[in-house]
PDB file of C-alpha atoms in Angstrom:
ATOM      1  CA  MET W   6      55.205   1.042 -57.402  1.00  0.00           C
ATOM      2  CA  ILE W   7      55.725   4.728 -56.579  1.00  0.00           C
ATOM      3  CA  LEU W   8      58.738   6.068 -54.689  1.00  0.00           C
ATOM      4  CA  VAL W   9      58.525   9.270 -52.637  1.00  0.00           C
ATOM      5  CA  THR W  10      61.669  10.982 -51.389  1.00  0.00           C
ATOM      6  CA  GLY W  11      61.225  13.551 -48.636  1.00  0.00           C
ATOM      7  CA  GLY W  12      58.176  11.718 -47.288  1.00  0.00           C
ATOM      8  CA  THR W  13      58.812  13.155 -43.833  1.00  0.00           C
ATOM      9  CA  GLY W  14      58.493  16.783 -44.984  1.00  0.00           C
ATOM     10  CA  LEU W  15      55.424  18.944 -45.610  1.00  0.00           C
ATOM     11  CA  VAL W  16      54.902  18.175 -49.308  1.00  0.00           C
ATOM     12  CA  GLY W  17      56.058  14.554 -49.090  1.00  0.00           C
ATOM     13  CA  ALA W  18      53.838  13.734 -46.110  1.00  0.00           C
ATOM     14  CA  HIS W  19      50.721  15.206 -47.717  1.00  0.00           C
ATOM     15  CA  LEU W  20      51.626  13.486 -50.980  1.00  0.00           C
ATOM     16  CA  LEU W  21      51.781  10.132 -49.185  1.00  0.00           C
ATOM     17  CA  LEU W  22      48.361  10.833 -47.667  1.00  0.00           C
ATOM     18  CA  HIS W  23      46.816  11.498 -51.081  1.00  0.00           C
ATOM     19  CA  LEU W  24      48.561   8.579 -52.788  1.00  0.00           C
ATOM     20  CA  THR W  25      47.432   6.074 -50.162  1.00  0.00           C
ATOM     21  CA  GLU W  26      43.911   7.459 -50.382  1.00  0.00           C
ATOM     22  CA  ASN W  27      44.087   6.635 -54.102  1.00  0.00           C
ATOM     23  CA  GLU W  28      45.197   3.107 -53.129  1.00  0.00           C
ATOM     24  CA  ASP W  29      48.543   3.436 -54.893  1.00  0.00           C
ATOM     25  CA  SER W  30      51.425   1.163 -53.869  1.00  0.00           C
ATOM     26  CA  VAL W  31      53.894   3.531 -52.223  1.00  0.00           C
ATOM     27  CA  ARG W  32      57.418   3.320 -50.875  1.00  0.00           C
ATOM     28  CA  ALA W  33      58.955   6.225 -48.944  1.00  0.00           C
ATOM     29  CA  ILE W  34      62.510   6.989 -47.891  1.00  0.00           C
ATOM     30  CA  TYR W  35      63.301   8.043 -44.333  1.00  0.00           C
ATOM     31  CA  ARG W  36      66.600   8.922 -42.672  1.00  0.00           C
ATOM     32  CA  ASN W  37      65.764   7.975 -39.069  1.00  0.00           C
ATOM     33  CA  ALA W  38      62.754   6.573 -37.238  1.00  0.00           C
ATOM     34  CA  LYS W  39      62.062   9.839 -35.406  1.00  0.00           C
ATOM     35  CA  SER W  40      61.594  11.735 -38.674  1.00  0.00           C
ATOM     36  CA  ILE W  41      58.579   9.577 -39.568  1.00  0.00           C
ATOM     37  CA  GLU W  42      56.569  10.766 -36.553  1.00  0.00           C
ATOM     38  CA  LYS W  43      55.372  14.014 -38.185  1.00  0.00           C
ATOM     39  CA  THR W  44      54.042  12.089 -41.159  1.00  0.00           C
ATOM     40  CA  LYS W  45      52.379   9.544 -38.903  1.00  0.00           C
ATOM     41  CA  SER W  46      50.811  12.366 -36.886  1.00  0.00           C
ATOM     42  CA  LEU W  47      49.402  13.907 -40.083  1.00  0.00           C
ATOM     43  CA  PHE W  48      47.689  10.623 -40.988  1.00  0.00           C
ATOM     44  CA  THR W  49      46.359  10.250 -37.437  1.00  0.00           C
ATOM     45  CA  SER W  50      44.933  13.785 -37.344  1.00  0.00           C
ATOM     46  CA  ASN W  51      43.121  13.039 -40.611  1.00  0.00           C
ATOM     47  CA  GLN W  52      41.829   9.742 -39.193  1.00  0.00           C
ATOM     48  CA  LYS W  53      43.838   7.801 -41.785  1.00  0.00           C
ATOM     49  CA  SER W  54      46.033   5.678 -39.510  1.00  0.00           C
ATOM     50  CA  ALA W  55      45.124   2.527 -41.436  1.00  0.00           C
ATOM     51  CA  LEU W  56      46.449   4.091 -44.637  1.00  0.00           C
ATOM     52  CA  PHE W  57      49.746   5.000 -42.967  1.00  0.00           C
ATOM     53  CA  LYS W  58      50.395   1.300 -42.384  1.00  0.00           C
ATOM     54  CA  LYS W  59      50.237   0.701 -46.147  1.00  0.00           C
ATOM     55  CA  ILE W  60      53.362   2.790 -46.774  1.00  0.00           C
ATOM     56  CA  GLU W  61      56.524   0.760 -47.295  1.00  0.00           C
ATOM     57  CA  TRP W  62      59.219   2.697 -45.455  1.00  0.00           C
ATOM     58  CA  ILE W  63      62.860   2.155 -46.348  1.00  0.00           C
ATOM     59  CA  GLN W  64      65.797   3.823 -44.644  1.00  0.00           C
ATOM     60  CA  GLY W  65      67.993   5.843 -46.951  1.00  0.00           C
ATOM     61  CA  ASP W  66      69.476   9.179 -47.868  1.00  0.00           C
ATOM     62  CA  VAL W  67      69.528  10.863 -51.281  1.00  0.00           C
ATOM     63  CA  THR W  68      73.200  11.714 -50.758  1.00  0.00           C
ATOM     64  CA  GLU W  69      74.213   8.133 -49.953  1.00  0.00           C
ATOM     65  CA  ILE W  70      74.169   6.064 -53.138  1.00  0.00           C
ATOM     66  CA  PRO W  71      74.336   2.576 -51.520  1.00  0.00           C
ATOM     67  CA  SER W  72      71.203   3.336 -49.471  1.00  0.00           C
ATOM     68  CA  LEU W  73      69.219   4.028 -52.661  1.00  0.00           C
ATOM     69  CA  GLU W  74      69.845   0.646 -54.281  1.00  0.00           C
ATOM     70  CA  ASN W  75      67.003  -1.171 -52.519  1.00  0.00           C
ATOM     71  CA  ALA W  76      64.729   1.869 -52.608  1.00  0.00           C
ATOM     72  CA  PHE W  77      64.490   1.742 -56.414  1.00  0.00           C
ATOM     73  CA  VAL W  78      63.727  -1.974 -56.792  1.00  0.00           C
ATOM     74  CA  GLY W  79      60.450  -2.306 -58.712  1.00  0.00           C
ATOM     75  CA  ILE W  80      59.869   1.469 -58.902  1.00  0.00           C
ATOM     76  CA  LYS W  81      58.080   2.906 -61.956  1.00  0.00           C
ATOM     77  CA  TYR W  82      57.297   6.467 -60.829  1.00  0.00           C
ATOM     78  CA  VAL W  83      59.170   8.869 -58.537  1.00  0.00           C
ATOM     79  CA  TYR W  84      58.193  12.024 -56.680  1.00  0.00           C
ATOM     80  CA  HIS W  85      61.388  13.747 -55.593  1.00  0.00           C
ATOM     81  CA  CYS W  86      60.311  15.933 -52.668  1.00  0.00           C
ATOM     82  CA  ALA W  87      63.485  15.681 -50.592  1.00  0.00           C
ATOM     83  CA  GLY W  88      65.377  18.907 -50.162  1.00  0.00           C
ATOM     84  CA  PHE W  89      67.066  21.164 -47.665  1.00  0.00           C
ATOM     85  CA  ILE W  90      65.890  24.700 -46.940  1.00  0.00           C
ATOM     86  CA  SER W  91      68.197  27.179 -45.259  1.00  0.00           C
ATOM     87  CA  PHE W  92      69.250  30.778 -45.732  1.00  0.00           C
ATOM     88  CA  ASP W  93      72.167  30.555 -43.324  1.00  0.00           C
ATOM     89  CA  PRO W  94      75.482  31.091 -45.185  1.00  0.00           C
ATOM     90  CA  LYS W  95      76.998  28.361 -43.022  1.00  0.00           C
ATOM     91  CA  ASP W  96      74.792  25.790 -44.768  1.00  0.00           C
ATOM     92  CA  GLU W  97      76.038  26.441 -48.320  1.00  0.00           C
ATOM     93  CA  HIS W  98      77.847  23.090 -48.588  1.00  0.00           C
ATOM     94  CA  LEU W  99      74.893  21.141 -47.176  1.00  0.00           C
ATOM     95  CA  LEU W 100      72.475  22.885 -49.551  1.00  0.00           C
ATOM     96  CA  ARG W 101      74.553  21.951 -52.568  1.00  0.00           C
ATOM     97  CA  LYS W 102      75.119  18.381 -51.380  1.00  0.00           C
ATOM     98  CA  ILE W 103      71.459  17.593 -50.641  1.00  0.00           C
ATOM     99  CA  ASN W 104      69.708  19.659 -53.299  1.00  0.00           C
ATOM    100  CA  ILE W 105      72.106  19.283 -56.228  1.00  0.00           C
ATOM    101  CA  GLU W 106      74.099  16.120 -55.574  1.00  0.00           C
ATOM    102  CA  GLY W 107      71.055  14.386 -54.047  1.00  0.00           C
ATOM    103  CA  THR W 108      68.924  15.227 -57.082  1.00  0.00           C
ATOM    104  CA  ALA W 109      71.675  14.006 -59.426  1.00  0.00           C
ATOM    105  CA  ASN W 110      71.655  10.668 -57.582  1.00  0.00           C
ATOM    106  CA  ILE W 111      67.877  10.346 -57.916  1.00  0.00           C
ATOM    107  CA  VAL W 112      68.057  11.148 -61.634  1.00  0.00           C
ATOM    108  CA  ASN W 113      70.791   8.569 -62.174  1.00  0.00           C
ATOM    109  CA  PHE W 114      68.841   5.849 -60.380  1.00  0.00           C
ATOM    110  CA  CYS W 115      65.723   6.731 -62.382  1.00  0.00           C
ATOM    111  CA  ILE W 116      67.640   6.310 -65.635  1.00  0.00           C
ATOM    112  CA  VAL W 117      69.336   3.047 -64.620  1.00  0.00           C
ATOM    113  CA  ASN W 118      66.059   1.548 -63.357  1.00  0.00           C
ATOM    114  CA  ASN W 119      64.000   2.669 -66.371  1.00  0.00           C
ATOM    115  CA  VAL W 120      61.627   4.760 -64.281  1.00  0.00           C
ATOM    116  CA  LYS W 121      58.704   5.880 -66.439  1.00  0.00           C
ATOM    117  CA  LYS W 122      58.439   9.402 -65.040  1.00  0.00           C
ATOM    118  CA  LEU W 123      59.996  11.650 -62.402  1.00  0.00           C
ATOM    119  CA  CYS W 124      58.239  14.598 -60.756  1.00  0.00           C
ATOM    120  CA  HIS W 125      60.684  16.999 -59.125  1.00  0.00           C
ATOM    121  CA  VAL W 126      59.422  19.404 -56.465  1.00  0.00           C
ATOM    122  CA  SER W 127      61.475  22.552 -56.935  1.00  0.00           C
ATOM    123  CA  SER W 128      60.719  26.106 -55.788  1.00  0.00           C
ATOM    124  CA  VAL W 129      59.996  29.560 -57.159  1.00  0.00           C
ATOM    125  CA  ALA W 130      63.452  30.377 -55.800  1.00  0.00           C
ATOM    126  CA  ALA W 131      64.859  28.549 -58.837  1.00  0.00           C
ATOM    127  CA  LEU W 132      62.975  30.733 -61.314  1.00  0.00           C
ATOM    128  CA  GLY W 133      64.519  33.523 -63.339  1.00  0.00           C
ATOM    129  CA  ASP W 134      65.041  37.227 -62.665  1.00  0.00           C
ATOM    130  CA  LEU W 135      62.753  39.915 -64.020  1.00  0.00           C
ATOM    131  CA  ALA W 136      64.184  42.205 -66.683  1.00  0.00           C
ATOM    132  CA  ASP W 137      63.447  45.919 -66.497  1.00  0.00           C
ATOM    133  CA  HIS W 138      60.471  45.610 -68.857  1.00  0.00           C
ATOM    134  CA  GLU W 139      58.929  42.588 -67.044  1.00  0.00           C
ATOM    135  CA  THR W 140      56.451  42.682 -64.152  1.00  0.00           C
ATOM    136  CA  ILE W 141      55.575  39.028 -63.404  1.00  0.00           C
ATOM    137  CA  VAL W 142      57.699  35.891 -63.160  1.00  0.00           C
ATOM    138  CA  THR W 143      56.757  33.058 -65.538  1.00  0.00           C
ATOM    139  CA  GLU W 144      58.312  29.712 -66.429  1.00  0.00           C
ATOM    140  CA  GLU W 145      60.147  31.471 -69.260  1.00  0.00           C
ATOM    141  CA  THR W 146      61.746  34.194 -67.134  1.00  0.00           C
ATOM    142  CA  GLU W 147      65.495  33.867 -67.617  1.00  0.00           C
ATOM    143  CA  TRP W 148      67.944  33.237 -64.783  1.00  0.00           C
ATOM    144  CA  ASN W 149      70.503  36.040 -64.626  1.00  0.00           C
ATOM    145  CA  PRO W 150      73.798  34.708 -63.193  1.00  0.00           C
ATOM    146  CA  GLU W 151      75.056  38.266 -62.674  1.00  0.00           C
ATOM    147  CA  LYS W 152      72.339  39.005 -60.114  1.00  0.00           C
ATOM    148  CA  HIS W 153      72.591  38.022 -56.465  1.00  0.00           C
ATOM    149  CA  HIS W 154      70.875  34.751 -55.511  1.00  0.00           C
ATOM    150  CA  SER W 155      70.718  33.048 -52.146  1.00  0.00           C
ATOM    151  CA  ASP W 156      72.630  29.799 -51.672  1.00  0.00           C
ATOM    152  CA  TYR W 157      69.255  28.078 -51.422  1.00  0.00           C
ATOM    153  CA  ALA W 158      68.106  29.499 -54.770  1.00  0.00           C
ATOM    154  CA  ILE W 159      71.377  28.474 -56.430  1.00  0.00           C
ATOM    155  CA  SER W 160      71.054  24.940 -55.064  1.00  0.00           C
ATOM    156  CA  LYS W 161      67.467  24.592 -56.352  1.00  0.00           C
ATOM    157  CA  TYR W 162      68.476  25.983 -59.738  1.00  0.00           C
ATOM    158  CA  GLY W 163      71.352  23.507 -59.823  1.00  0.00           C
ATOM    159  CA  ALA W 164      68.947  20.695 -58.951  1.00  0.00           C
ATOM    160  CA  GLU W 165      66.779  21.638 -61.921  1.00  0.00           C
ATOM    161  CA  MET W 166      69.823  21.467 -64.174  1.00  0.00           C
ATOM    162  CA  GLU W 167      70.203  17.833 -63.085  1.00  0.00           C
ATOM    163  CA  ILE W 168      66.560  17.197 -63.993  1.00  0.00           C
ATOM    164  CA  TRP W 169      67.079  18.710 -67.457  1.00  0.00           C
ATOM    165  CA  ARG W 170      70.216  16.613 -67.823  1.00  0.00           C
ATOM    166  CA  GLY W 171      68.141  13.522 -67.053  1.00  0.00           C
ATOM    167  CA  GLN W 172      65.613  14.610 -69.664  1.00  0.00           C
ATOM    168  CA  GLN W 173      68.361  14.813 -72.277  1.00  0.00           C
ATOM    169  CA  GLU W 174      69.339  11.251 -71.365  1.00  0.00           C
ATOM    170  CA  GLY W 175      65.817  10.000 -72.051  1.00  0.00           C
ATOM    171  CA  LEU W 176      64.095  10.363 -68.679  1.00  0.00           C
ATOM    172  CA  ASN W 177      60.527  11.702 -68.689  1.00  0.00           C
ATOM    173  CA  THR W 178      60.335  14.533 -66.198  1.00  0.00           C
ATOM    174  CA  ILE W 179      58.067  17.159 -64.674  1.00  0.00           C
ATOM    175  CA  ILE W 180      59.246  20.085 -62.572  1.00  0.00           C
ATOM    176  CA  ILE W 181      56.874  21.972 -60.283  1.00  0.00           C
ATOM    177  CA  ASN W 182      57.839  25.314 -58.746  1.00  0.00           C
ATOM    178  CA  PRO W 183      55.533  26.013 -55.798  1.00  0.00           C
ATOM    179  CA  SER W 184      55.426  29.444 -54.198  1.00  0.00           C
ATOM    180  CA  ILE W 185      55.180  29.602 -50.377  1.00  0.00           C
ATOM    181  CA  ILE W 186      53.330  26.446 -49.359  1.00  0.00           C
ATOM    182  CA  LEU W 187      50.689  26.674 -46.652  1.00  0.00           C
ATOM    183  CA  GLY W 188      49.697  23.463 -44.905  1.00  0.00           C
ATOM    184  CA  PRO W 189      49.073  21.736 -41.578  1.00  0.00           C
ATOM    185  CA  GLY W 190      51.208  19.364 -39.587  1.00  0.00           C
ATOM    186  CA  PHE W 191      54.598  21.108 -39.635  1.00  0.00           C
ATOM    187  CA  ASN W 192      54.397  24.065 -37.270  1.00  0.00           C
ATOM    188  CA  ASN W 193      58.137  24.352 -36.668  1.00  0.00           C
ATOM    189  CA  GLN W 194      59.171  25.107 -40.240  1.00  0.00           C
ATOM    190  CA  GLY W 195      58.315  27.272 -43.251  1.00  0.00           C
ATOM    191  CA  SER W 196      54.851  28.808 -43.367  1.00  0.00           C
ATOM    192  CA  GLY W 197      53.881  26.695 -40.349  1.00  0.00           C
ATOM    193  CA  LEU W 198      56.472  28.540 -38.297  1.00  0.00           C
ATOM    194  CA  LEU W 199      54.986  31.871 -39.418  1.00  0.00           C
ATOM    195  CA  PHE W 200      51.553  30.646 -38.303  1.00  0.00           C
ATOM    196  CA  THR W 201      53.024  29.714 -34.916  1.00  0.00           C
ATOM    197  CA  LYS W 202      54.684  33.115 -34.509  1.00  0.00           C
ATOM    198  CA  VAL W 203      51.503  34.944 -35.460  1.00  0.00           C
ATOM    199  CA  SER W 204      49.578  32.973 -32.842  1.00  0.00           C
ATOM    200  CA  LYS W 205      51.978  34.351 -30.227  1.00  0.00           C
ATOM    201  CA  GLY W 206      51.668  37.908 -31.510  1.00  0.00           C
ATOM    202  CA  ILE W 207      53.691  39.787 -34.119  1.00  0.00           C
ATOM    203  CA  PRO W 208      54.153  43.533 -33.601  1.00  0.00           C
ATOM    204  CA  PHE W 209      55.447  44.366 -37.101  1.00  0.00           C
ATOM    205  CA  TYR W 210      54.980  43.418 -40.748  1.00  0.00           C
ATOM    206  CA  THR W 211      57.099  43.945 -43.845  1.00  0.00           C
ATOM    207  CA  LYS W 212      55.977  45.377 -47.172  1.00  0.00           C
ATOM    208  CA  GLY W 213      57.119  42.501 -49.366  1.00  0.00           C
ATOM    209  CA  ILE W 214      54.859  40.596 -51.769  1.00  0.00           C
ATOM    210  CA  THR W 215      55.089  36.974 -52.889  1.00  0.00           C
ATOM    211  CA  GLY W 216      52.964  33.979 -53.935  1.00  0.00           C
ATOM    212  CA  TYR W 217      51.128  31.400 -51.845  1.00  0.00           C
ATOM    213  CA  ILE W 218      49.516  28.016 -52.437  1.00  0.00           C
ATOM    214  CA  ALA W 219      47.874  25.306 -50.313  1.00  0.00           C
ATOM    215  CA  VAL W 220      49.826  22.066 -49.913  1.00  0.00           C
ATOM    216  CA  ASP W 221      46.697  20.154 -50.991  1.00  0.00           C
ATOM    217  CA  ASP W 222      46.882  21.887 -54.378  1.00  0.00           C
ATOM    218  CA  VAL W 223      50.596  21.201 -54.716  1.00  0.00           C
ATOM    219  CA  VAL W 224      50.228  17.448 -54.230  1.00  0.00           C
ATOM    220  CA  LYS W 225      47.020  17.100 -56.249  1.00  0.00           C
ATOM    221  CA  THR W 226      48.620  18.950 -59.151  1.00  0.00           C
ATOM    222  CA  ALA W 227      51.797  16.871 -58.893  1.00  0.00           C
ATOM    223  CA  ILE W 228      49.751  13.667 -59.022  1.00  0.00           C
ATOM    224  CA  GLN W 229      47.695  14.912 -61.961  1.00  0.00           C
ATOM    225  CA  LEU W 230      50.829  15.885 -63.880  1.00  0.00           C
ATOM    226  CA  LEU W 231      52.577  12.586 -63.213  1.00  0.00           C
ATOM    227  CA  ASN W 232      49.513  10.644 -64.353  1.00  0.00           C
ATOM    228  CA  SER W 233      49.113  12.745 -67.498  1.00  0.00           C
ATOM    229  CA  ASP W 234      50.843  12.530 -70.852  1.00  0.00           C
ATOM    230  CA  ILE W 235      52.617  15.817 -70.139  1.00  0.00           C
ATOM    231  CA  CYS W 236      56.395  15.390 -70.029  1.00  0.00           C
ATOM    232  CA  ASN W 237      59.508  17.535 -69.814  1.00  0.00           C
ATOM    233  CA  GLN W 238      57.656  20.649 -68.705  1.00  0.00           C
ATOM    234  CA  ARG W 239      58.024  23.066 -65.825  1.00  0.00           C
ATOM    235  CA  TYR W 240      55.109  24.622 -63.953  1.00  0.00           C
ATOM    236  CA  ILE W 241      54.779  27.423 -61.439  1.00  0.00           C
ATOM    237  CA  LEU W 242      52.238  26.447 -58.782  1.00  0.00           C
ATOM    238  CA  ASN W 243      50.822  29.616 -57.284  1.00  0.00           C
ATOM    239  CA  THR W 244      47.285  30.458 -56.212  1.00  0.00           C
ATOM    240  CA  ALA W 245      47.696  34.182 -55.746  1.00  0.00           C
ATOM    241  CA  ASN W 246      50.171  36.897 -54.784  1.00  0.00           C
ATOM    242  CA  TYR W 247      49.743  38.639 -51.438  1.00  0.00           C
ATOM    243  CA  SER W 248      51.680  41.091 -49.349  1.00  0.00           C
ATOM    244  CA  TYR W 249      53.097  39.794 -46.079  1.00  0.00           C
ATOM    245  CA  GLN W 250      50.788  42.210 -44.294  1.00  0.00           C
ATOM    246  CA  GLU W 251      47.746  40.673 -45.981  1.00  0.00           C
ATOM    247  CA  ILE W 252      48.817  37.115 -45.115  1.00  0.00           C
ATOM    248  CA  ILE W 253      49.621  37.982 -41.506  1.00  0.00           C
ATOM    249  CA  ASN W 254      46.285  39.780 -41.151  1.00  0.00           C
ATOM    250  CA  MET W 255      44.465  36.705 -42.517  1.00  0.00           C
ATOM    251  CA  MET W 256      46.250  34.550 -39.958  1.00  0.00           C
ATOM    252  CA  CYS W 257      45.443  37.008 -37.177  1.00  0.00           C
ATOM    253  CA  ASP W 258      41.762  36.995 -38.127  1.00  0.00           C
ATOM    254  CA  ALA W 259      41.693  33.193 -38.256  1.00  0.00           C
ATOM    255  CA  LEU W 260      43.457  32.873 -34.901  1.00  0.00           C
ATOM    256  CA  LYS W 261      41.571  35.809 -33.372  1.00  0.00           C
ATOM    257  CA  VAL W 262      44.727  37.618 -32.292  1.00  0.00           C
ATOM    258  CA  LYS W 263      45.726  41.268 -32.599  1.00  0.00           C
ATOM    259  CA  LYS W 264      47.004  42.417 -36.002  1.00  0.00           C
ATOM    260  CA  PRO W 265      50.375  44.181 -36.323  1.00  0.00           C
ATOM    261  CA  THR W 266      49.997  47.898 -36.977  1.00  0.00           C
ATOM    262  CA  LYS W 267      53.515  48.995 -37.897  1.00  0.00           C
ATOM    263  CA  ALA W 268      55.603  48.246 -40.974  1.00  0.00           C
ATOM    264  CA  ILE W 269      59.241  47.480 -40.261  1.00  0.00           C
ATOM    265  CA  GLN W 270      61.532  49.554 -42.473  1.00  0.00           C
ATOM    266  CA  PRO W 271      64.230  47.963 -44.676  1.00  0.00           C
ATOM    267  CA  TRP W 272      67.015  49.896 -42.940  1.00  0.00           C
ATOM    268  CA  LEU W 273      65.968  48.430 -39.605  1.00  0.00           C
ATOM    269  CA  LEU W 274      66.074  44.929 -41.061  1.00  0.00           C
ATOM    270  CA  GLU W 275      69.587  45.697 -42.335  1.00  0.00           C
ATOM    271  CA  ILE W 276      70.656  46.344 -38.751  1.00  0.00           C
ATOM    272  CA  ALA W 277      68.735  43.358 -37.424  1.00  0.00           C
ATOM    273  CA  TRP W 278      70.280  40.733 -39.730  1.00  0.00           C
ATOM    274  CA  ARG W 279      73.771  42.016 -38.987  1.00  0.00           C
ATOM    275  CA  LEU W 280      73.123  41.861 -35.246  1.00  0.00           C
ATOM    276  CA  ASP W 281      71.674  38.385 -35.624  1.00  0.00           C
ATOM    277  CA  GLY W 282      74.840  37.322 -37.430  1.00  0.00           C
ATOM    278  CA  VAL W 283      77.057  38.656 -34.637  1.00  0.00           C
ATOM    279  CA  LEU W 284      75.044  36.876 -31.949  1.00  0.00           C
ATOM    280  CA  SER W 285      75.164  33.661 -33.962  1.00  0.00           C
ATOM    281  CA  PHE W 286      78.930  33.997 -34.503  1.00  0.00           C
ATOM    282  CA  PHE W 287      79.488  34.081 -30.745  1.00  0.00           C
ATOM    283  CA  SER W 288      77.031  31.190 -30.269  1.00  0.00           C
ATOM    284  CA  ILE W 289      74.686  33.387 -28.238  1.00  0.00           C
ATOM    285  CA  LYS W 290      71.712  32.343 -30.385  1.00  0.00           C
ATOM    286  CA  LYS W 291      70.895  30.279 -33.460  1.00  0.00           C
ATOM    287  CA  ARG W 292      70.793  32.205 -36.741  1.00  0.00           C
ATOM    288  CA  THR W 293      67.188  33.177 -37.551  1.00  0.00           C
ATOM    289  CA  LEU W 294      67.552  36.313 -39.677  1.00  0.00           C
ATOM    290  CA  THR W 295      69.992  36.493 -42.572  1.00  0.00           C
ATOM    291  CA  LYS W 296      70.661  39.029 -45.297  1.00  0.00           C
ATOM    292  CA  ASP W 297      68.705  36.956 -47.826  1.00  0.00           C
ATOM    293  CA  ILE W 298      65.705  36.561 -45.515  1.00  0.00           C
ATOM    294  CA  ALA W 299      65.681  40.297 -44.773  1.00  0.00           C
ATOM    295  CA  LYS W 300      65.806  41.224 -48.458  1.00  0.00           C
ATOM    296  CA  ALA W 301      63.122  38.656 -49.359  1.00  0.00           C
ATOM    297  CA  ALA W 302      60.836  40.128 -46.701  1.00  0.00           C
ATOM    298  CA  CYS W 303      60.919  43.465 -48.521  1.00  0.00           C
ATOM    299  CA  ARG W 304      60.971  42.180 -52.097  1.00  0.00           C
ATOM    300  CA  LYS W 305      57.819  42.510 -54.203  1.00  0.00           C
ATOM    301  CA  THR W 306      57.638  39.580 -56.611  1.00  0.00           C
ATOM    302  CA  LEU W 307      54.577  38.461 -58.542  1.00  0.00           C
ATOM    303  CA  PHE W 308      54.322  34.905 -59.899  1.00  0.00           C
ATOM    304  CA  SER W 309      52.156  33.771 -62.797  1.00  0.00           C
ATOM    305  CA  ASN W 310      49.933  30.679 -62.735  1.00  0.00           C
ATOM    306  CA  GLN W 311      48.637  30.887 -66.293  1.00  0.00           C
ATOM    307  CA  LYS W 312      50.533  27.899 -67.715  1.00  0.00           C
ATOM    308  CA  ILE W 313      49.291  25.326 -65.192  1.00  0.00           C
ATOM    309  CA  LYS W 314      45.734  26.665 -65.392  1.00  0.00           C
ATOM    310  CA  ALA W 315      45.769  26.491 -69.179  1.00  0.00           C
ATOM    311  CA  ASP W 316      47.216  22.972 -69.368  1.00  0.00           C
ATOM    312  CA  LEU W 317      45.215  21.332 -66.578  1.00  0.00           C
ATOM    313  CA  GLN W 318      42.150  23.584 -66.330  1.00  0.00           C
ATOM    314  CA  ILE W 319      42.735  23.554 -62.586  1.00  0.00           C
ATOM    315  CA  ARG W 320      41.223  25.678 -59.821  1.00  0.00           C
ATOM    316  CA  PHE W 321      43.147  26.215 -56.625  1.00  0.00           C
ATOM    317  CA  LEU W 322      41.795  26.591 -53.105  1.00  0.00           C
ATOM    318  CA  GLU W 323      41.269  30.198 -52.053  1.00  0.00           C
ATOM    319  CA  ILE W 324      43.997  31.284 -49.642  1.00  0.00           C
ATOM    320  CA  PRO W 325      41.826  33.247 -47.117  1.00  0.00           C
ATOM    321  CA  GLN W 326      39.477  30.286 -46.644  1.00  0.00           C
ATOM    322  CA  TYR W 327      42.366  27.839 -46.470  1.00  0.00           C
ATOM    323  CA  ILE W 328      44.080  29.875 -43.747  1.00  0.00           C
ATOM    324  CA  THR W 329      40.835  29.797 -41.769  1.00  0.00           C
ATOM    325  CA  ARG W 330      40.862  25.998 -42.066  1.00  0.00           C
ATOM    326  CA  LEU W 331      44.489  25.835 -40.919  1.00  0.00           C
ATOM    327  CA  ALA W 332      43.633  27.733 -37.755  1.00  0.00           C
ATOM    328  CA  THR W 333      41.369  24.858 -36.659  1.00  0.00           C
ATOM    329  CA  PHE W 334      43.837  22.079 -37.468  1.00  0.00           C
ATOM    330  CA  LYS W 335      45.061  20.106 -34.481  1.00  0.00           C
ATOM    331  CA  ASN W 336      48.356  18.265 -34.819  1.00  0.00           C
TER     332      ASN W 336
END
C-alpha cells in the first residue's frame, strides 16, 4: 500500500488522483474533515468521484507521532507531500516544526516499518546559491549558509537533511525540487492565488524571473521515479524559466483581461513590505507582503532541468498551453 502525506494540498491531491487512476491501493493522511473537501472537489471536477471513494483516509498529523502509528501499518511506499509554506517571520517556529520535525518523523517511521522507498516533495527554495561564475541553479549548486535565506527555504533545506539522514540509515529515497507549481483546484494559495488576482486585474508587474512547472508533470515524474530503480537522488523539476511579466501576460491572455503595463520598482516594494508589516503589527490587516516575498519578486533565478530529462527522457507540458487550460478549469 502507498501512503500520501499532504493529500489535501495541491501536489498531494493531484497525486492521489493519478495514483487511483493507476488502481494503486492508497492511504492518505488528513488533519480535519474540512481539509479533505478541496481534494474531493478536484476528483469531482475531473469526473472521478468513484475513484475518490477508493482512498483510505486516516486522521493524523506529521508532527504528532502517536497519530502516525496506524497510518504506517502495511505501507511499502511513501510520498511525503505535507509541508507548510509561509514567508511571514511570525511563522518561523511553525515552519521548522512542520517541515523539519514533521519530515524527521516520516523518515523515522519509514525506517522502523521497512518502507521500500520514500519520495520527498521539496522545493527549489532548498537548492543552493549561485557563485559569481555560475548562471543557472542545478542539483549540485552548493548551499551557502552565509547568504540570506527565508525561513521557508531554511525549513525545506533542513527537511532535506532529514531525508539524507534517512538515506544514511538505509532508507531508499528520492527528493524532487519543483519550481513554482501551476495547477487547478487550489485558487486561494500559491500560483492559484496569482491566477485569481490576475483575473481581478493587476496594474503592475515585477521584473523577476523564476521557473514554472505543471502539477501534472510533478506528480507523473514523482510516480515514475518512485517506480524506477533510481534511489538516493535529487531532481529539479522545472519546465522553463519565465519572467513574472511573461507569466502574468499569459494568464491575462487566457482569462481575456487587461495586461499590466507598468513595472513596479524594487524601491517601491521596499516601502510596501515595510508598510505591510506595520499594518500587520497593529492587526489592521493580515500579512501579505514580506521582505522575502518582495526580494523574490525582483530576483532573477534560472533553474536547470537537464538531470531529470537525461535520466527519465521526459517531456513536460508547455507552460503557455497549460495556462490556457487552467483558465477553463471549473472548481
